[in-house]
mmCIF file of C-alpha atoms in Angstrom:
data_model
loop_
_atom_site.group_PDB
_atom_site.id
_atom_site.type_symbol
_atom_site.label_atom_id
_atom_site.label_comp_id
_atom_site.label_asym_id
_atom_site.label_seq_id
_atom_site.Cartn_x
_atom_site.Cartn_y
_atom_site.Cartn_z
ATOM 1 C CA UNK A 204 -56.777 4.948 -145.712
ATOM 2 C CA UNK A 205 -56.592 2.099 -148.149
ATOM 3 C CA UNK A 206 -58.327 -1.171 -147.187
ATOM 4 C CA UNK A 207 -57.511 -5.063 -147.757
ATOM 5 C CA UNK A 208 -59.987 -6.899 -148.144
ATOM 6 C CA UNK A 209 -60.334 -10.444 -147.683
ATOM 7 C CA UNK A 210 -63.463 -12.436 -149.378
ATOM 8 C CA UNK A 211 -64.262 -15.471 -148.907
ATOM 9 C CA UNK A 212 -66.388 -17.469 -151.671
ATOM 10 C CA UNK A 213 -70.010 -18.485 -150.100
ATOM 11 C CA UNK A 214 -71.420 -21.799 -151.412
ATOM 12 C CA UNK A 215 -69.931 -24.250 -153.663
ATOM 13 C CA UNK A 216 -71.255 -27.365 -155.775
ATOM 14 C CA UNK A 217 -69.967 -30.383 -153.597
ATOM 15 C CA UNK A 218 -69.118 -33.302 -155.498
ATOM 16 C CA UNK A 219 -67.022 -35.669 -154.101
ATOM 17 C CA UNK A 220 -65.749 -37.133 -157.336
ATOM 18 C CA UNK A 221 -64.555 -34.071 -158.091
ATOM 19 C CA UNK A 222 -61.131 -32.398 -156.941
ATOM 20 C CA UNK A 223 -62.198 -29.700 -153.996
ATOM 21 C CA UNK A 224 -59.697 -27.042 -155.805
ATOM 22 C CA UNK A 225 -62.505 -27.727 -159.048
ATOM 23 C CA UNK A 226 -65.861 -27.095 -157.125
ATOM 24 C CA UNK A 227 -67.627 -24.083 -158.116
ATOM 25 C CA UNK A 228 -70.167 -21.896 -156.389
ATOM 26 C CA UNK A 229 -73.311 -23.387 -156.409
ATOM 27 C CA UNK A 230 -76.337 -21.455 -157.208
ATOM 28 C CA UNK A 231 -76.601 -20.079 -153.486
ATOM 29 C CA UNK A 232 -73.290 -18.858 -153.684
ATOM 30 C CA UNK A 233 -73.568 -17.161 -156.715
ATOM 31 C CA UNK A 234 -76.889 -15.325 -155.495
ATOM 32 C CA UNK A 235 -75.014 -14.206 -152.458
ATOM 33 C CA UNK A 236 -72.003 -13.082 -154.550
ATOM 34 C CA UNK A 237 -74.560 -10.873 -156.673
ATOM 35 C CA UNK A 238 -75.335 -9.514 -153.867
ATOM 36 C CA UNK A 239 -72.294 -8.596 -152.536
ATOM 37 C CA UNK A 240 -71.836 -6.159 -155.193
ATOM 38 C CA UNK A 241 -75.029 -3.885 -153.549
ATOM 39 C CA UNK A 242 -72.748 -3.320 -150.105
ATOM 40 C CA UNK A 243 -71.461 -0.097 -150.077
ATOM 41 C CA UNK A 244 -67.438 -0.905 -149.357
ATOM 42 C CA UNK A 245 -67.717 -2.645 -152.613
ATOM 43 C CA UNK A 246 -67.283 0.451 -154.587
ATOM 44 C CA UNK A 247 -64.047 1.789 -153.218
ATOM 45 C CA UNK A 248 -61.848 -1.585 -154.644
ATOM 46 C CA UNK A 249 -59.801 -0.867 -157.424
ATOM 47 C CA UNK A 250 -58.060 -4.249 -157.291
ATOM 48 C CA UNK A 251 -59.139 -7.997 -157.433
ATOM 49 C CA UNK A 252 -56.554 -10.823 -156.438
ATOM 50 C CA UNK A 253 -57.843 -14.193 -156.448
ATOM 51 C CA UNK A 254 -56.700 -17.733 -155.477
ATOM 52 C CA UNK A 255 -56.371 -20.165 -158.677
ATOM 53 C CA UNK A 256 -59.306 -22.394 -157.434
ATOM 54 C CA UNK A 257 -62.309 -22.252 -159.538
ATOM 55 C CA UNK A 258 -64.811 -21.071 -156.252
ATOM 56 C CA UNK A 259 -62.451 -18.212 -155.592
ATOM 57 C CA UNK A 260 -61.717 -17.694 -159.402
ATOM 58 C CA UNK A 261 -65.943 -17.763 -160.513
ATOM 59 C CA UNK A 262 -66.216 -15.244 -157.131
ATOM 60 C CA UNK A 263 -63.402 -12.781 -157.771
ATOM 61 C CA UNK A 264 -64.837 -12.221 -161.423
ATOM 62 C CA UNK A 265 -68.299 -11.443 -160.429
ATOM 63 C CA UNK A 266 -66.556 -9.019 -158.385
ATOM 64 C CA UNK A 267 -64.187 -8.022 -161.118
ATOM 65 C CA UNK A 268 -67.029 -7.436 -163.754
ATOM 66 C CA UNK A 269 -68.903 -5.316 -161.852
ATOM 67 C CA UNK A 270 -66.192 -2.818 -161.540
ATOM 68 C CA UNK A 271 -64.539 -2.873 -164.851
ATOM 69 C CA UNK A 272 -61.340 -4.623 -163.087
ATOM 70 C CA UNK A 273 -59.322 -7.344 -164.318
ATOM 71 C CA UNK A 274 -58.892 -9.892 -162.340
ATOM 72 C CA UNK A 275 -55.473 -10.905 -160.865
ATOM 73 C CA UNK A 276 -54.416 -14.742 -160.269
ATOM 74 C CA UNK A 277 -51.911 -15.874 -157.286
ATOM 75 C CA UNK A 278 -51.990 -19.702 -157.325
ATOM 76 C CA UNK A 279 -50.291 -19.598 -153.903
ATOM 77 C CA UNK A 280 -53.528 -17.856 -152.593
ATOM 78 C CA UNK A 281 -55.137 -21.293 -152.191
ATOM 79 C CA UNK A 282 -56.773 -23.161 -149.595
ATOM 80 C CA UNK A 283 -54.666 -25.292 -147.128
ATOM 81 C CA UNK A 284 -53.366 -28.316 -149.177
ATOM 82 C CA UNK A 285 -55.708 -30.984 -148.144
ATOM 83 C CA UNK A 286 -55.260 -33.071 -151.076
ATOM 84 C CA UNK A 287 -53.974 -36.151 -148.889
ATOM 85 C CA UNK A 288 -57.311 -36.830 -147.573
ATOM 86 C CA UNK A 289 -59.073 -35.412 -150.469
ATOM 87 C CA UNK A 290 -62.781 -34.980 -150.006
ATOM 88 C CA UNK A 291 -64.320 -35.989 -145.856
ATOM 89 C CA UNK A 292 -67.606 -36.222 -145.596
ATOM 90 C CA UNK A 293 -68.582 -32.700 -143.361
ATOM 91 C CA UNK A 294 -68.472 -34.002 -139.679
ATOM 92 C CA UNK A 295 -65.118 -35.824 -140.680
ATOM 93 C CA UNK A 296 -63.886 -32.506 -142.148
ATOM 94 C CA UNK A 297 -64.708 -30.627 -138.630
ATOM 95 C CA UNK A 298 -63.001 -32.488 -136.571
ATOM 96 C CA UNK A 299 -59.740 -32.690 -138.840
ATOM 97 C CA UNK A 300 -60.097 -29.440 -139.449
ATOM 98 C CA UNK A 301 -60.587 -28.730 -135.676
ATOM 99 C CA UNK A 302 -56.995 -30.795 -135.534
ATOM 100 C CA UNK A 303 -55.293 -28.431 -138.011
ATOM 101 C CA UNK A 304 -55.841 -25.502 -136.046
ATOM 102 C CA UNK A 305 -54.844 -26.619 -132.726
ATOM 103 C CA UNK A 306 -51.584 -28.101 -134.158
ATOM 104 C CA UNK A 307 -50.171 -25.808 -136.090
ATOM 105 C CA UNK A 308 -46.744 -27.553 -136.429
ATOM 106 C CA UNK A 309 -48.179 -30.629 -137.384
ATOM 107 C CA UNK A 310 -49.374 -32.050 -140.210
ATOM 108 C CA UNK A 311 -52.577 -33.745 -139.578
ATOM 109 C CA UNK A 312 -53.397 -36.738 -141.747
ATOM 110 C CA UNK A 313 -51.208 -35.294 -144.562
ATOM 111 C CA UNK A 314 -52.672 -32.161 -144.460
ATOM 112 C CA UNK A 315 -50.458 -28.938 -145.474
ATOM 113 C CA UNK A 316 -49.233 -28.100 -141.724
ATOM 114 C CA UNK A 317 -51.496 -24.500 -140.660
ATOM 115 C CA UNK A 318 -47.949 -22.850 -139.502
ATOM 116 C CA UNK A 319 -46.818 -23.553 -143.643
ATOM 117 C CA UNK A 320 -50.593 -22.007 -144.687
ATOM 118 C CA UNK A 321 -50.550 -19.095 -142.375
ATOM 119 C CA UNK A 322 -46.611 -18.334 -144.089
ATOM 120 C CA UNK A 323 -47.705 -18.982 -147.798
ATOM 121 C CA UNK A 324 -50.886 -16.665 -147.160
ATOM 122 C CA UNK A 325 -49.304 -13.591 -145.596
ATOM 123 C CA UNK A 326 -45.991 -13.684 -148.257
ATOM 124 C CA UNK A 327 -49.218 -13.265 -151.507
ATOM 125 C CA UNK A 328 -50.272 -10.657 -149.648
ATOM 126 C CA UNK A 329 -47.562 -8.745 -148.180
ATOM 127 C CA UNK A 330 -46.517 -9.219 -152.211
ATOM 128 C CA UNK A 331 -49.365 -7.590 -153.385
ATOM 129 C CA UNK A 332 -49.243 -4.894 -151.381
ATOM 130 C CA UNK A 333 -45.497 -4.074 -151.651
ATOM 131 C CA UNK A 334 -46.536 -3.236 -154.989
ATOM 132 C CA UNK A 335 -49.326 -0.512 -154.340
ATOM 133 C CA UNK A 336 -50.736 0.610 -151.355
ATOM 134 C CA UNK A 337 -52.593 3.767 -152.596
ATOM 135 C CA UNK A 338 -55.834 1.750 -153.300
ATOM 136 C CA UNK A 339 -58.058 -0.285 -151.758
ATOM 137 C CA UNK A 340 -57.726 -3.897 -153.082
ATOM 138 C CA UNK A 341 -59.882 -7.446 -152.882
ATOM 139 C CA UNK A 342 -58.257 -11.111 -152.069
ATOM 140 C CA UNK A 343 -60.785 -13.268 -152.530
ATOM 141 C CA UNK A 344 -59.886 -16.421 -151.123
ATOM 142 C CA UNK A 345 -60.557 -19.797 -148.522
ATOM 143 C CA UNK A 346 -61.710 -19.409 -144.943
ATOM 144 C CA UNK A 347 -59.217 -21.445 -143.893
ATOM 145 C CA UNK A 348 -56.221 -19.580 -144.949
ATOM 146 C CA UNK A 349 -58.336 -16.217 -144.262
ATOM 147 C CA UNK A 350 -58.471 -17.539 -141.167
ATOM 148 C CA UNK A 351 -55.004 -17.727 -140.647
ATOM 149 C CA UNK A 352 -54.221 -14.386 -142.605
ATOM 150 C CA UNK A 353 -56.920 -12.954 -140.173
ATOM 151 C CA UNK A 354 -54.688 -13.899 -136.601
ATOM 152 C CA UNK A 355 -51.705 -13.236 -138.115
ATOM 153 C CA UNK A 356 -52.693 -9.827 -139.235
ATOM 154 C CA UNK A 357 -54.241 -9.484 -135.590
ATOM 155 C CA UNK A 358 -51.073 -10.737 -134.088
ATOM 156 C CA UNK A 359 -53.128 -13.663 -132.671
ATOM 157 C CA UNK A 360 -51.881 -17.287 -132.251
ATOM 158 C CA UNK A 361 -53.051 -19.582 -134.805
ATOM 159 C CA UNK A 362 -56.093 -21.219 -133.448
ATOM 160 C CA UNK A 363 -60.072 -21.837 -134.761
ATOM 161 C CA UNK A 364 -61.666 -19.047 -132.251
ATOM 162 C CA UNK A 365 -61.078 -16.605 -135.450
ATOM 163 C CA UNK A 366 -62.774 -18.943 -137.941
ATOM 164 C CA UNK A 367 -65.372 -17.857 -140.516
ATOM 165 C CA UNK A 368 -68.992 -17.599 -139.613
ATOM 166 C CA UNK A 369 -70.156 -21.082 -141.168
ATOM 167 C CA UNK A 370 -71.048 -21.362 -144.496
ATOM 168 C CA UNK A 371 -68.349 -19.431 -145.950
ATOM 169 C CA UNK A 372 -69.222 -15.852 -147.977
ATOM 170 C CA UNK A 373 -67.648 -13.477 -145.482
ATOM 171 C CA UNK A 374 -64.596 -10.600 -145.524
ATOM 172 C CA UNK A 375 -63.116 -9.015 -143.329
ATOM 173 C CA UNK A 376 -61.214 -5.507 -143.575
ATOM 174 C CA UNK A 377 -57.239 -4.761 -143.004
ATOM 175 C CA UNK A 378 -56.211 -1.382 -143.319
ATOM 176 C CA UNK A 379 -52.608 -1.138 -144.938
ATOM 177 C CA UNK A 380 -51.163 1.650 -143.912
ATOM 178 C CA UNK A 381 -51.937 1.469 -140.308
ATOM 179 C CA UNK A 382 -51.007 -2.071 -140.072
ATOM 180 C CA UNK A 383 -54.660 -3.036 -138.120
ATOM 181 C CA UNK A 384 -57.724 -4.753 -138.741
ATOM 182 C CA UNK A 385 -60.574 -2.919 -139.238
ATOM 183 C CA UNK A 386 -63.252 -5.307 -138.336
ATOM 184 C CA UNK A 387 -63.298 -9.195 -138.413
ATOM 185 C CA UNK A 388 -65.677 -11.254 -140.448
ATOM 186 C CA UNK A 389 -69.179 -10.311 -141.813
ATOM 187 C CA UNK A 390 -71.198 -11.622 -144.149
ATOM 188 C CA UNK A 391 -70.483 -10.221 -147.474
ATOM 189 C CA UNK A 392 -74.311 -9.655 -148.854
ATOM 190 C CA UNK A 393 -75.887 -8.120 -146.039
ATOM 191 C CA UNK A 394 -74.586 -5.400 -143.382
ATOM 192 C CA UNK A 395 -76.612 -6.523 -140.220
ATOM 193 C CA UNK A 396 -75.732 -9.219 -137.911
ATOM 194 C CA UNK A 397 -72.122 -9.192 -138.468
ATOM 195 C CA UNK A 398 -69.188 -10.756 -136.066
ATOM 196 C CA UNK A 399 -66.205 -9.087 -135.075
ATOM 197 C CA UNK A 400 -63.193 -11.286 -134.296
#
């Protein structure tokens, strides 16, 4: 039964002179990373895909080190294009991003419309996985187009009820052959108190 997972990266560096697709993890987000690599469905991946942005990026090769693997670059794997409002402070950000969801077919304050996300997200991975489904293989990615991945893999309508526990730092598990999702998010350094969606 080969497994998809998706990763999200935990904590970043917030600067807001700097580009949001250039923020690293912050040293939070690289202690939870560490300790992602403890978790027991860790050691079955035999593949790491990551988005171009540096979070993803400095995540997927923590991840990759650990288990010898190269890791593998989709630039189409990133977040939902924000880049016309560039960085909101965080309540401004929650309510936008509250907008994007509940309009998919719109494109809310410039933003890259969620129905255009959800369709850029699910053609990298369907990609990746018409190319070899015998193994289990990592995205590591954005919650925001996770998100979207996540209810589209579910067959759900695109809305925030799926969202990522806050925070970011969270996967959730798609098994390939089967066509079903496993489970929905949980955090990805610790195996208690975990949400299903």
């Amino acid at each position: 039964m080969p497994i998809a997972y998706y990763i999200t990266h935990p904590q970043v560096r917030i600067d807001a002179n700097v580009p949001v697709p250039e923020w690293g993890l912050s040293d939070i987000g690289r202690a939870r990373t560490a300790a992602m690599l403890d978790q027991p469905w860790v050691r079955s991946i035999r593949r790491v895909v990551s988005s171009g942005e540096r979070k993803a990026i400095e995540t997927a090769e923590i991840l990759g080190r650990h288990l010898r693997l190269e890791v593998e670059v989709r630039e189409r794997m990133h977040e939902n294009d924000r880049s016309a409002t560039g960085f909101l402070p965080p309540a401004e950000f929650e309510a936008v991003a509250d907008q994007f969801f509940s309009n998919p077919y719109s494109s809310i304050r410039g933003w890259e419309r969620a129905i255009d996300a959800q369709h850029r997200i699910l053609s990298e991975v369907d990609t990746v996985l018409g190319t070899d489904d015998a193994a289990d293989v990592a995205f590591v990615g954005h919650g925001g187009v996770g998100t979207l991945l996540l209810l589209s893999l579910g067959g759900r309508e695109i809305s925030r009820e799926a969202d990522q526990p806050a925070g970011g730092g969270n996967y959730f598990a798609y098994d390939i052959r089967a066509r079903r999702v496993v489970h929905g998010w949980r955090p990805i350094d610790r195996l208690a108190q975990h949400r299903d969606d």
